[in-house]
């Protein structure tokens, strides 16, 4: 395995990185001489709105995805006496486990919509290698040469070369949650109004809960409003509900270890909430997580809706671009009551999570 992928502080993560390294190198060994297989990858990713595909789906379409991968893996794969076919790809897939959650080989092509698919692909390993938020990649030249390179998010945006990233997908639905919010943190209203505007006024990640191996953390969040019947609320008056928005960028390991408290005037939803009657006795579902641009989304779901609200059907998922399913900082739901949670300007609420401190304050619209 490339030393840039080592993580001695987390052997399970290092093992996952090694598997992704083997998959990316195996794919690189045969894709240049089997260009039709590359076309299948692009087609399958285009079908999916997330621009990714399970490797097992590719195997089901054309068995050469398994056969050629196994040719590369065979010298590196330990013999399993229970597997007479010596299917190294399956052996590798079975070993992709992190904190008791099973993962599978997955391909993500983030620039599929803008890339020139006739250009040399860059096959990447979905694991950060430096503090610049870059991953390791290989340019597969048409003459058979392979050149190592580093790929960052800006390069993905600007490159005409298709960026093919091997990463760990999962069907697991994360249902961990925080205890909720601290209602005693509400401040007596000073001014009543109609328009509603809220800001993330204070936040910090508690020591021991930083889900970033090398560089600075990029923390994003989802907010979704629900009616009492469990239906999501969207449209005018609900801001950017259901979209991933940036909460905090470039929080360092020292910031987390020292319990640094950050202040901000960033709007919670990037828009005012104007309709107080529409918000009354509704629910707000919040997920805050460690964002990694190169990975496929992991599903997070709130389960404990309580006795006075209908559980969403089908259950609504926040699809978070995290490397592993457990890399969320806050996952909670709040009941919206105009007389208690949405009172006057200057009021505030503190979320009482175990991983992260969050404070939302109402400000002048």
Coordinates of N, CA, C and O in Angstrom, one line a residue, residues 222-243 278-279 281-285 305 309-318 333 336:
X222 N -27.6 19.4 7.4 CA -28.9 19.4 6.7 C -29.9 19.8 7.7 O -29.8 19.5 8.9
X223 N -30.9 20.5 7.2 CA -32.1 20.9 8.0 C -33.3 20.6 7.2 O -33.4 20.9 6.0
X224 N -34.3 19.8 7.8 CA -35.5 19.5 7.1 C -36.7 19.8 8.0 O -36.7 19.4 9.2
X225 N -37.7 20.5 7.5 CA -38.9 20.8 8.3 C -39.9 19.7 7.9 O -40.1 19.2 6.8
X226 N -40.7 19.3 9.0 CA -41.8 18.4 8.8 C -43.1 18.9 9.3 O -43.1 19.6 10.3
X227 N -44.2 18.5 8.7 CA -45.5 18.7 9.3 C -45.8 17.7 10.3 O -45.1 16.6 10.4
X228 N -46.9 17.8 11.1 CA -47.2 16.9 12.1 C -47.6 15.5 11.5 O -47.5 14.5 12.1
X229 N -48.0 15.5 10.2 CA -48.4 14.2 9.6 C -47.2 13.5 9.0 O -47.3 12.5 8.4
X230 N -46.0 14.1 9.2 CA -44.7 13.5 8.8 C -44.3 13.9 7.4 O -43.3 13.4 6.9
X231 N -45.0 14.8 6.7 CA -44.6 15.2 5.3 C -43.6 16.3 5.4 O -43.7 17.2 6.2
X232 N -42.5 16.2 4.6 CA -41.5 17.3 4.6 C -42.2 18.6 4.1 O -43.1 18.6 3.2
X233 N -41.7 19.7 4.6 CA -42.1 21.0 4.1 C -41.0 21.6 3.3 O -39.9 21.7 3.7
X234 N -41.4 22.1 2.1 CA -40.4 22.7 1.2 C -41.0 23.9 0.6 O -42.2 24.2 0.7
X235 N -40.2 24.7 -0.1 CA -40.7 25.9 -0.8 C -40.5 27.1 -0.1 O -39.8 27.2 0.9
X236 N -41.2 28.2 -0.5 CA -41.1 29.5 0.1 C -41.3 29.5 1.6 O -42.3 28.9 2.0
X237 N -40.4 30.1 2.3 CA -40.6 30.2 3.7 C -39.8 29.2 4.5 O -39.7 29.3 5.7
X238 N -39.2 28.2 3.8 CA -38.5 27.2 4.5 C -37.0 27.2 4.2 O -36.3 26.2 4.4
X239 N -36.5 28.2 3.5 CA -35.1 28.3 3.2 C -34.6 27.2 2.4 O -35.3 26.6 1.6
X240 N -33.3 26.8 2.6 CA -32.7 25.7 1.9 C -32.9 24.4 2.6 O -32.0 23.6 2.8
X241 N -34.1 24.1 2.9 CA -34.4 22.8 3.6 C -34.0 21.6 2.7 O -34.3 21.6 1.5
X242 N -33.4 20.6 3.3 CA -33.1 19.4 2.5 C -31.8 19.5 1.7 O -31.4 18.6 1.0
X243 N -31.0 20.6 1.9 CA -29.8 20.8 1.2 C -28.6 20.8 2.2 O -28.7 21.3 3.3
X278 N -47.1 28.8 9.7 CA -46.7 27.6 9.0 C -45.8 26.8 9.9 O -45.7 25.5 9.8
X279 N -44.9 27.5 10.7 CA -44.0 26.8 11.5 C -44.6 26.2 12.8 O -44.0 25.3 13.4
X281 N -46.1 24.3 15.6 CA -46.3 22.8 15.9 C -45.8 22.0 14.8 O -46.4 21.0 14.4
X282 N -44.7 22.3 14.2 CA -44.0 21.5 13.2 C -42.7 21.0 13.8 O -42.4 21.2 15.0
X283 N -41.9 20.3 13.0 CA -40.7 19.7 13.5 C -39.5 20.0 12.6 O -39.7 20.1 11.3
X284 N -38.4 20.2 13.2 CA -37.2 20.5 12.4 C -36.1 19.4 12.7 O -35.8 19.1 13.8
X285 N -35.7 18.7 11.6 CA -34.7 17.6 11.7 C -33.3 18.2 11.3 O -33.2 18.7 10.2
X305 N -39.4 9.8 17.0 CA -40.2 10.9 16.7 C -41.2 11.3 17.8 O -41.9 12.3 17.8
X309 N -46.4 12.8 16.9 CA -46.1 13.1 15.5 C -46.1 11.7 14.7 O -45.6 10.7 15.2
X310 N -46.6 11.8 13.5 CA -46.6 10.6 12.6 C -45.2 10.5 12.0 O -44.6 11.4 11.5
X311 N -44.6 9.3 12.1 CA -43.3 9.1 11.5 C -43.3 9.2 10.0 O -44.3 8.7 9.4
X312 N -42.4 9.9 9.4 CA -42.4 10.1 8.0 C -42.5 8.7 7.2 O -41.8 7.8 7.6
X313 N -43.3 8.6 6.2 CA -43.4 7.4 5.5 C -43.4 7.7 4.0 O -44.3 8.4 3.5
X314 N -42.3 7.3 3.2 CA -41.2 6.5 3.8 C -40.3 7.4 4.6 O -40.4 8.6 4.5
X315 N -39.5 6.8 5.5 CA -38.7 7.6 6.4 C -37.7 8.5 5.6 O -37.2 8.1 4.6
X316 N -37.6 9.8 6.0 CA -36.8 10.7 5.3 C -35.3 10.5 5.7 O -35.1 10.3 6.9
X317 N -34.4 10.5 4.8 CA -33.0 10.3 5.0 C -32.2 11.5 4.7 O -32.5 12.2 3.7
X318 N -31.3 11.9 5.6 CA -30.3 12.9 5.2 C -29.1 12.2 4.6 O -28.5 11.3 5.3
X333 N -33.9 16.1 16.4 CA -35.2 16.7 15.9 C -35.7 17.7 17.0 O -35.6 17.4 18.2
X336 N -41.3 22.5 16.8 CA -41.3 24.0 16.7 C -42.7 24.5 17.2 O -43.7 24.1 16.7

